[in-house]
Short mmCIF file of C-alpha atoms and ligand atoms in Angstrom, two decimals:
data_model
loop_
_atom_site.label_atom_id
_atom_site.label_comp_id
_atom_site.label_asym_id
_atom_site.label_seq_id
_atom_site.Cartn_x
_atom_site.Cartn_y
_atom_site.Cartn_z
CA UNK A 1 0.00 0.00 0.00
CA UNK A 2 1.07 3.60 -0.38
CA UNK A 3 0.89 5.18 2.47
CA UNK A 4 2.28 9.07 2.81
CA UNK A 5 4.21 9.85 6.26
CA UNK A 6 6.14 12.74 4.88
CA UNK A 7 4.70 15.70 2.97
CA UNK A 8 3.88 14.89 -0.08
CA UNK A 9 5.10 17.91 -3.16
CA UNK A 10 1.53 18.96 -3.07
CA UNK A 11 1.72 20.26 0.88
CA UNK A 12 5.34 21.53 -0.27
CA UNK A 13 2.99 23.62 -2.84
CA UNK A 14 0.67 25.23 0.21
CA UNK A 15 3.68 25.86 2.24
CA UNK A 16 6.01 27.77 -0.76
CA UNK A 17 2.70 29.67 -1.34
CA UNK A 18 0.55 30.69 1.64
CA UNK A 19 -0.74 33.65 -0.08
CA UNK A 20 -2.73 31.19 -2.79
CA UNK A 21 -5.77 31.30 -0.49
CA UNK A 22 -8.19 30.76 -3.35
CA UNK A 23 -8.19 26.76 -4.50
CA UNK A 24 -10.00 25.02 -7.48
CA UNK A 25 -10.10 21.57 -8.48
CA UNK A 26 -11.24 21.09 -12.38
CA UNK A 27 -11.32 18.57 -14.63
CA UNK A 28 -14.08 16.04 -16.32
CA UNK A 29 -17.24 14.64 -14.82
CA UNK A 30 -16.63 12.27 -12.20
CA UNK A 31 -12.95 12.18 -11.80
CA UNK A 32 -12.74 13.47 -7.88
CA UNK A 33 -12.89 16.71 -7.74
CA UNK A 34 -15.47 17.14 -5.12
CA UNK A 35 -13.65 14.35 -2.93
CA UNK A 36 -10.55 16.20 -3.35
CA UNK A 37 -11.89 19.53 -2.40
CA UNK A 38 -13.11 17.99 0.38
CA UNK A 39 -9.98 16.19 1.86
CA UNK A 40 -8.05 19.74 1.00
CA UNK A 41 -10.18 21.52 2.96
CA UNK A 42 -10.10 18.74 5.96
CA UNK A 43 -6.19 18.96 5.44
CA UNK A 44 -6.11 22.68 5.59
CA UNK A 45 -8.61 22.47 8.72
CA UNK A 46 -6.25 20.45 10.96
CA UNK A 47 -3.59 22.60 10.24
CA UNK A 48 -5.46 25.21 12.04
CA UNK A 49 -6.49 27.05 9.03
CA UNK A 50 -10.20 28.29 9.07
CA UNK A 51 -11.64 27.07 5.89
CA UNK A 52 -14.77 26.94 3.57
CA UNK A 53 -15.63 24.45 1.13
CA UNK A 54 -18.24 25.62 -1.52
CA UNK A 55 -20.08 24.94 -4.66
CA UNK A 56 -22.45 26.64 -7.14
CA UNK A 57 -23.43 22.95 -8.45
CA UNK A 58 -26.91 21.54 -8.10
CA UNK A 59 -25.89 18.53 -7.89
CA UNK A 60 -25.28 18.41 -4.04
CA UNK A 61 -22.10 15.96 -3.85
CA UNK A 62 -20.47 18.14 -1.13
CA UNK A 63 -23.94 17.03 0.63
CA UNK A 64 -22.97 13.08 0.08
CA UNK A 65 -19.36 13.46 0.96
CA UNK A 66 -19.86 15.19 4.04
CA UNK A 67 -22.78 12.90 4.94
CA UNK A 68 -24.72 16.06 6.15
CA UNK A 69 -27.98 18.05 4.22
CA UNK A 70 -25.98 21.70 3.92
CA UNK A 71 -28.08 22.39 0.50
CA UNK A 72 -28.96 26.16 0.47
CA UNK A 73 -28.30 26.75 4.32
CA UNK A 74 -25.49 28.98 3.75
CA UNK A 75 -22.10 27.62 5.47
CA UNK A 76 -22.38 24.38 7.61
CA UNK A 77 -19.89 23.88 9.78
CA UNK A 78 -18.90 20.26 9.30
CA UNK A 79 -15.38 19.68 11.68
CA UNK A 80 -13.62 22.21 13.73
CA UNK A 81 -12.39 25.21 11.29
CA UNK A 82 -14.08 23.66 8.22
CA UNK A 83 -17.73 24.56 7.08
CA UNK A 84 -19.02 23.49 3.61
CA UNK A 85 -21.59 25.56 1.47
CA UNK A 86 -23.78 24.63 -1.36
CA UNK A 87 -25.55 27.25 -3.15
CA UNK A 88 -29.42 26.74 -3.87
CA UNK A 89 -28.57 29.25 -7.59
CA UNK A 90 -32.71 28.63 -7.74
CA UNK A 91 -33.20 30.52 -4.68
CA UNK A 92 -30.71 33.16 -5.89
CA UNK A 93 -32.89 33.75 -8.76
CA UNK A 94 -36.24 33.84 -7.05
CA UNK A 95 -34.48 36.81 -4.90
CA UNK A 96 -33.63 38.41 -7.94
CA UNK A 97 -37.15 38.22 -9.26
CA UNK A 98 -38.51 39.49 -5.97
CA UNK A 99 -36.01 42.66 -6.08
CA UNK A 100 -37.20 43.26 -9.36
CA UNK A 101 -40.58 43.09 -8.22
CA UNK A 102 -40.10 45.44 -4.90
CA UNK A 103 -38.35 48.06 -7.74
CA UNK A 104 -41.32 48.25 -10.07
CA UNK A 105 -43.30 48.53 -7.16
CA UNK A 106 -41.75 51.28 -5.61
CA UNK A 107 -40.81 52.95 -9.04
CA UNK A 108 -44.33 52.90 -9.82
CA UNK A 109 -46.21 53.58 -6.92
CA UNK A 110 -48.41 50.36 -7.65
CA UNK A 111 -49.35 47.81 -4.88
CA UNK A 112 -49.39 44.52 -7.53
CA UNK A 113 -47.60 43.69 -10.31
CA UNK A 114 -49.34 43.94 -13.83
CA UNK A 115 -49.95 40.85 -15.41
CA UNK A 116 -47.45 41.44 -18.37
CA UNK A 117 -44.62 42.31 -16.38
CA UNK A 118 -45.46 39.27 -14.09
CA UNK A 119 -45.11 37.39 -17.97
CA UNK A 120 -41.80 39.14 -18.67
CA UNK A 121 -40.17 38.28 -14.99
CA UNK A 122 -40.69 34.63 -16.05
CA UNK A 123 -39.12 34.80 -19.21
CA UNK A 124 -36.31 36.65 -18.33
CA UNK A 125 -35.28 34.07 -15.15
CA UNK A 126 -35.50 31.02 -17.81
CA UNK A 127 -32.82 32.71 -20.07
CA UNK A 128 -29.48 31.49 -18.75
CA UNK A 129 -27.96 34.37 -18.16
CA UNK A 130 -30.26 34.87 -15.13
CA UNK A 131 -28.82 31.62 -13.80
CA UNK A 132 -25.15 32.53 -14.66
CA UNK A 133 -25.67 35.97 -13.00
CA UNK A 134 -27.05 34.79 -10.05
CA UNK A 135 -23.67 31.98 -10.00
CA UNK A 136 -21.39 35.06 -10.46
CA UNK A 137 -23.41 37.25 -7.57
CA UNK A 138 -23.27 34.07 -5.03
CA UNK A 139 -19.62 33.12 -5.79
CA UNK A 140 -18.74 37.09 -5.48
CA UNK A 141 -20.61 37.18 -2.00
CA UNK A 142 -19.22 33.99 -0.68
CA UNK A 143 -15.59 35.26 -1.96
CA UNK A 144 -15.86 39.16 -0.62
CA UNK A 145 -17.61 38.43 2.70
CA UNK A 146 -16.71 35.18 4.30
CA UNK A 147 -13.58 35.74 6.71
CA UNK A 148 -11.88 32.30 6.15
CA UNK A 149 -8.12 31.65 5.56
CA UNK A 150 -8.80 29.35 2.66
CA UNK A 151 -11.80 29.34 0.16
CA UNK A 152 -11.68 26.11 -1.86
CA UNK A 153 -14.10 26.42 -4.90
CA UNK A 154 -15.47 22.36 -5.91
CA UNK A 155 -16.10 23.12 -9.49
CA UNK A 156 -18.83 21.93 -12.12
CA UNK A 157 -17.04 19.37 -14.53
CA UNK A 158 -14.70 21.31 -16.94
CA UNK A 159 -17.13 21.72 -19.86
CA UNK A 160 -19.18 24.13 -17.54
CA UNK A 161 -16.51 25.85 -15.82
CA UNK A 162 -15.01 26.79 -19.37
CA UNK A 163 -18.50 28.17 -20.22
CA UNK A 164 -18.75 30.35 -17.22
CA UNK A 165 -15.55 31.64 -17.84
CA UNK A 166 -16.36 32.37 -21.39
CA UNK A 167 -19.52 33.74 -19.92
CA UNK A 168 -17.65 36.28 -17.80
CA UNK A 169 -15.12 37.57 -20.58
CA UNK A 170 -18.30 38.11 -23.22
CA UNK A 171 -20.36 39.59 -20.30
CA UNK A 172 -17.38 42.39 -19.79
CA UNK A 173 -17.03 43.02 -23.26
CA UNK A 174 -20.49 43.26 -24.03
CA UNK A 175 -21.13 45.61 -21.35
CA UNK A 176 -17.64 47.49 -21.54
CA UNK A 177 -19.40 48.48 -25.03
CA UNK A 178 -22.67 49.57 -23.61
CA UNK A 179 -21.21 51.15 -20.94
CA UNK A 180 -19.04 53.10 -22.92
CA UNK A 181 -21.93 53.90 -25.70
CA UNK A 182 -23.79 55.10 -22.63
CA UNK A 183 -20.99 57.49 -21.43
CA UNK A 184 -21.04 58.76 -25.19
CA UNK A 185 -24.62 59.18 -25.18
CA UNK A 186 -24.83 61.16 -21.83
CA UNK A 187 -21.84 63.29 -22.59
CA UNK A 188 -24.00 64.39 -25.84
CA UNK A 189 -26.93 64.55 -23.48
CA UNK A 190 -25.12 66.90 -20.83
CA UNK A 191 -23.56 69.11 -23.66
CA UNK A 192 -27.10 69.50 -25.08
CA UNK A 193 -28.61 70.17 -21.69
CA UNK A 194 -26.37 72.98 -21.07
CA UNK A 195 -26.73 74.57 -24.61
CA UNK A 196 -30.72 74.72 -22.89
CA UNK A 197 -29.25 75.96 -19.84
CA UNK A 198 -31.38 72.77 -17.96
CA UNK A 199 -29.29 72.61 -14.74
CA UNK A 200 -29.77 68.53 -13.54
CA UNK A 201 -29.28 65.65 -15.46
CA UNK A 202 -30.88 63.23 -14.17
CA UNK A 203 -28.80 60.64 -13.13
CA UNK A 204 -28.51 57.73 -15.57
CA UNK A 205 -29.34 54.46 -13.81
CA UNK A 206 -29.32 51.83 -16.49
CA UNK A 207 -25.71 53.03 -16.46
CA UNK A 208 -25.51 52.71 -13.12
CA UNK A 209 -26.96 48.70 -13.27
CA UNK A 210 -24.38 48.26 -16.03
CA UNK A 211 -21.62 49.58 -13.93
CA UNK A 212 -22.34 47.38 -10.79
CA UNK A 213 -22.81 43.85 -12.82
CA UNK A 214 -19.74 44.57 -14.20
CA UNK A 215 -17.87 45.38 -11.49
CA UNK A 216 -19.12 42.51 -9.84
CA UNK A 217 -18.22 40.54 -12.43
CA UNK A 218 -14.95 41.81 -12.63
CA UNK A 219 -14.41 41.27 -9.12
CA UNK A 220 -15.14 37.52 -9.75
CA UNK A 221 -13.07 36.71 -12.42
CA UNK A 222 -10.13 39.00 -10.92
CA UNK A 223 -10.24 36.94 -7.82
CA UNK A 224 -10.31 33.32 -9.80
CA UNK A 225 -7.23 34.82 -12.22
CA UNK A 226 -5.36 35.95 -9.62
CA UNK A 227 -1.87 34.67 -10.13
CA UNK A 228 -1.14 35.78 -6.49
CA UNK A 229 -3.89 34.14 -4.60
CA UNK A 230 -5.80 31.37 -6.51
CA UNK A 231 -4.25 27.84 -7.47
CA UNK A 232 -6.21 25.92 -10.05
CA UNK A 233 -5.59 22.04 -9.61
CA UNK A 234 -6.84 19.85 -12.37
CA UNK A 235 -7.62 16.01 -11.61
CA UNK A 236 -6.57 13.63 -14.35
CA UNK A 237 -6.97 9.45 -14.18
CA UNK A 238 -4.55 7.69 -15.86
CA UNK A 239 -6.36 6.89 -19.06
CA UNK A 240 -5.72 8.08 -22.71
CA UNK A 241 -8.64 9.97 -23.31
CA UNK A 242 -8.31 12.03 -20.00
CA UNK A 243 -4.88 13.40 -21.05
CA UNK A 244 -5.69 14.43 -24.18
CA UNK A 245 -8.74 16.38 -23.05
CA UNK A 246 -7.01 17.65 -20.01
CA UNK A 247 -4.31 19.47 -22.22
CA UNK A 248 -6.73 21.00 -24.17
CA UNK A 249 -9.05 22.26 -21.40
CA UNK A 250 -5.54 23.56 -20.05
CA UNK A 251 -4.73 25.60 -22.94
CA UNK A 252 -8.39 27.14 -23.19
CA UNK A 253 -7.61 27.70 -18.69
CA UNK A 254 -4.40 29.42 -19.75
CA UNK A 255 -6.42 31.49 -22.79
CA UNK A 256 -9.04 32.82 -19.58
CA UNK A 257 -5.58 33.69 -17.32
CA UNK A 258 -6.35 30.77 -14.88
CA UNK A 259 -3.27 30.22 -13.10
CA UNK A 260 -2.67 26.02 -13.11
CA UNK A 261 -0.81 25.11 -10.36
CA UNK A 262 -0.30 21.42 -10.79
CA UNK A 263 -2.03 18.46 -11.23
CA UNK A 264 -3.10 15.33 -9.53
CA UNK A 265 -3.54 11.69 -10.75
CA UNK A 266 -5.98 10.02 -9.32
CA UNK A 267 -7.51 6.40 -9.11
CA UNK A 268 -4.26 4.79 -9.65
CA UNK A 269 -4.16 0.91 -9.24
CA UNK A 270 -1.62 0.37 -6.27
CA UNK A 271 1.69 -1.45 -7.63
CA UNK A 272 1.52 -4.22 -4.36
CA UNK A 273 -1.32 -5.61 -6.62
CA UNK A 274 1.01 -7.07 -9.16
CA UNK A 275 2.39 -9.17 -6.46
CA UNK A 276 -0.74 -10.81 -5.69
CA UNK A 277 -1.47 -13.01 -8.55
CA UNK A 278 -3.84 -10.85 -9.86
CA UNK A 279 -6.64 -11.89 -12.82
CA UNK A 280 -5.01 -10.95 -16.45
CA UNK A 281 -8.17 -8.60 -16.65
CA UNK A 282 -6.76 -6.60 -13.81
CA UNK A 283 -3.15 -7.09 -14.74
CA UNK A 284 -4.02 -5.45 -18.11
CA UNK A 285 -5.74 -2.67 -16.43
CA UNK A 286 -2.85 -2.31 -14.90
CA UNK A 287 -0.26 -2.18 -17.61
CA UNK A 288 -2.81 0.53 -19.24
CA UNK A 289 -1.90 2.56 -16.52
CA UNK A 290 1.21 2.44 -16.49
CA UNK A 291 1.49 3.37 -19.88
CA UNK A 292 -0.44 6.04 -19.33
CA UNK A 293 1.78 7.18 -15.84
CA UNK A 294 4.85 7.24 -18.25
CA UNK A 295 2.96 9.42 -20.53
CA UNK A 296 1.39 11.56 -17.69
CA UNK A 297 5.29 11.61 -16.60
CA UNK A 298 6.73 12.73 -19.75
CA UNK A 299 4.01 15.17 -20.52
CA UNK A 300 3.35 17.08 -17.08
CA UNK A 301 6.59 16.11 -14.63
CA UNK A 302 6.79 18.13 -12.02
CA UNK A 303 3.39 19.99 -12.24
CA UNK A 304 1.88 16.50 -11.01
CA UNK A 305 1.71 17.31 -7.55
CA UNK A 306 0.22 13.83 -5.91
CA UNK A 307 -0.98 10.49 -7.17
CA UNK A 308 -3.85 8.76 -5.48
CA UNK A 309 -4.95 5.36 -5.33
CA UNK A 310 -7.83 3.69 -6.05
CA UNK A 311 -9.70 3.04 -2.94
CA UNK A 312 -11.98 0.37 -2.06
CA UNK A 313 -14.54 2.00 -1.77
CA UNK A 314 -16.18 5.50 -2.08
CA UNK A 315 -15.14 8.56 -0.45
CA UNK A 316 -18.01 9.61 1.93
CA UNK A 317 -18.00 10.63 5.53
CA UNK A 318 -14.85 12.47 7.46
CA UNK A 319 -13.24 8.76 8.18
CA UNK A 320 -12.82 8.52 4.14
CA UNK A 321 -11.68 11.71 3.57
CA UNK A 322 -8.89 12.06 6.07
CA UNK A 323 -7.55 9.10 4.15
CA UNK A 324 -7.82 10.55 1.17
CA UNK A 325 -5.96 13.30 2.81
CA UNK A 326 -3.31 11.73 4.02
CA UNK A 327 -2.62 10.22 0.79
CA UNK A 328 -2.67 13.81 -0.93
CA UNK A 329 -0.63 15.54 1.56
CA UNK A 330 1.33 12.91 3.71
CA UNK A 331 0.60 13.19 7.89
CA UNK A 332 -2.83 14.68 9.08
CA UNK A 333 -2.14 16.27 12.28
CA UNK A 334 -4.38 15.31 14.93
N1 ATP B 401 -9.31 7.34 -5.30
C1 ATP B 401 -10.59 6.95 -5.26
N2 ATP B 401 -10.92 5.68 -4.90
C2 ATP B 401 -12.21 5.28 -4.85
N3 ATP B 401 -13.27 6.07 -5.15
C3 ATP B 401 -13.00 7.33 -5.52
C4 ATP B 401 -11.68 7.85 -5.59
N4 ATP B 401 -11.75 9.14 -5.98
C5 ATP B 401 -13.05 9.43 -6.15
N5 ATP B 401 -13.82 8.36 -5.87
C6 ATP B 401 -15.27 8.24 -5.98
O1 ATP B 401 -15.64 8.54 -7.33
C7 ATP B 401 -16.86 9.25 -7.39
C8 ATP B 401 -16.65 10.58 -8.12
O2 ATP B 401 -15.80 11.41 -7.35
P1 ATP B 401 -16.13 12.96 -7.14
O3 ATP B 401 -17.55 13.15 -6.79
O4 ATP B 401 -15.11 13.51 -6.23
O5 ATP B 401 -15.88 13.47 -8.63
P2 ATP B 401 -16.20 14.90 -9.24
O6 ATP B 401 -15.08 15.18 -10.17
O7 ATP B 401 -16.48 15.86 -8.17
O8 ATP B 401 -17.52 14.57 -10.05
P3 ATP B 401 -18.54 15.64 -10.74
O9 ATP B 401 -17.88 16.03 -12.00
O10 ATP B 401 -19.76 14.84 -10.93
O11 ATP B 401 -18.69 16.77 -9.76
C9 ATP B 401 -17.31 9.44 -5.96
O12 ATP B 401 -18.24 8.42 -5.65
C10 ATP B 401 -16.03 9.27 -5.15
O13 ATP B 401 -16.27 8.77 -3.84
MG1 MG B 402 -18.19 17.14 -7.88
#
């Protein structure tokens, strides 16, 4: 069996960098990303570090791993110095629809919403910019006001998370050319007002909408990009297809200024196998993976930061995930 005593180059990585407070695993469907945002964060937690584990996915896996219902009820705490957080980005968007209600309300003096308006509400919160918005405005709020040391972000399978991202840099642009088409139009609008001598322009609030989303989400993708404070992990299995796909999805990461920090194999058949007489199914399984270690090897060196083995079971409950732990990062203190 592998077992880790001494730390492993991936704790090396969090002690050479205590600034990169900000931690992501990516990578495919299904490949551990949730379980190893989960043993980071217990890792992180016995080292004294006050830490939150959150996700924007409806899924609810941080819900299974931690054993405990934590779905929309803001952060749970789930050990000593770790909570976990799953956002309900349904409820986000009902909130949104009921500030947009309160607005018309108050804008208009009216004590019910028309009808039509009622119609338009529902259309706009099934487009899915509604639902990215609402991602964006949770991740900025868990980001800007929690006061933990560590923030560890378990990410949508990569295929998502390269959409949000997209999402964010053609959000920006599109509204960095409103906004400044606005500025245009109200610098025309204040000339003309003077020319009539009208004193007060009234103040222009679309611009003013525009101005907030965008900062907001500029204050979202600044934190994820930040070379200073965010580490980006992707999780790769020794298989053929995974590689190939990885190194793509990296290249797009690298086009969106997401700073990799490393890799990590996991679900690697343990080598004390081979002893064991094992079935020539198995035994090819495992020369597969070796193949594909070599390759792994030659292709990423020493941005692989920890291999982990397959386990006999799945990771669930804090038993589980210290091992995984231990396995990432070498000795858990106790
Ligand atoms: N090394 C391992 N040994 C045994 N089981 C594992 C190992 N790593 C992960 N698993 C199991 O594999 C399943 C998928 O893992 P996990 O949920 O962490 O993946 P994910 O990348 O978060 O998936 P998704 O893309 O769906 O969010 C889980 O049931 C988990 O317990
Ligand atoms: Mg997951």
């Amino acid at each position: 069996m592998t077992t880790a005593t001494k730390a492993t180059p991936l704790a090396e990585f969090f002690g050479q960098h205590p600034n990169r407070r900000y931690i992501m695993f990516g990578g495919k469907g299904g490949l551990g990303k949730t379980t190893f945002s989960a043993a980071t964060g217990y890792w992180l937690a016995k080292q004294g570090k006050r830490v939150l584990v959150f996700s924007v996915d409806p899924q609810a896996s941080l819900s299974d791993i931690f054993k405990t219902d934590i779905f929309g009820k803001g952060p749970v705490k789930v050990m000593d110095n770790l909570w976990a957080q799953e956002i309900d980005a349904d409820r986000h968007i009902r909130e949104y629809q009921d500030e947009v209600r309160a607005k018309i309300l108050d804008m208009y003096g009216l004590d019910k919403v028309p009808e039509e308006i009622e119609d338009y509400i529902a259309a706009a919160s099934a487009e899915p910019a509604m639902e990215e918005s609402a991602i964006f405005d949770s991740v900025v709020d868990i980001l800007s006001e929690g006061d933990y040391d560590y923030y560890i972000y378990d990410l949508v399978p990569l295929g998502h998370a390269l959409y949000y991202l997209s999402m964010a840099k053609v959000y920006d642009e599109w509204i960095g050319k409103i906004t400044h088409l606005r500025e245009e139009m109200r610098e025309y609008e204040e000339v003309a007002a003077r020319m009539k001598r009208q004193k007060d322009v009234a103040e222009d609030e679309i611009l003013g909408e525009l101005q907030y989303i965008r900062q907001r989400i500029n204050a979202a993708s600044r934190i994820l990009t930040d070379r200073e404070k965010t580490a980006f992990f992707f999780v790769v299995i020794p298989e053929q297809m995974i590689l190939l796909d990885t190194k793509k999805a990296a290249e797009m990461f690298a086009k969106f200024d997401v700073p990799i920090a490393g890799y990590i194999v996991n679900r690697v058949l343990p080598d004390s196998l081979g002893a064991e007489g094992v079935p020539a199914y198995l035994r090819s399984r495992m020369e597969m993976q070796r193949g594909q270690l070599a390759e792994i090897e030659k292709e990423l060196g020493s941005d692989v930061r920890a291999h982990v083995p397959e386990l006999e079971r799945d990771v669930t409950g804090l038993e589980m995930i210290e091992r995984v732990a231990t396995l990432m990062y070498g000795e858990v203190p106790r």
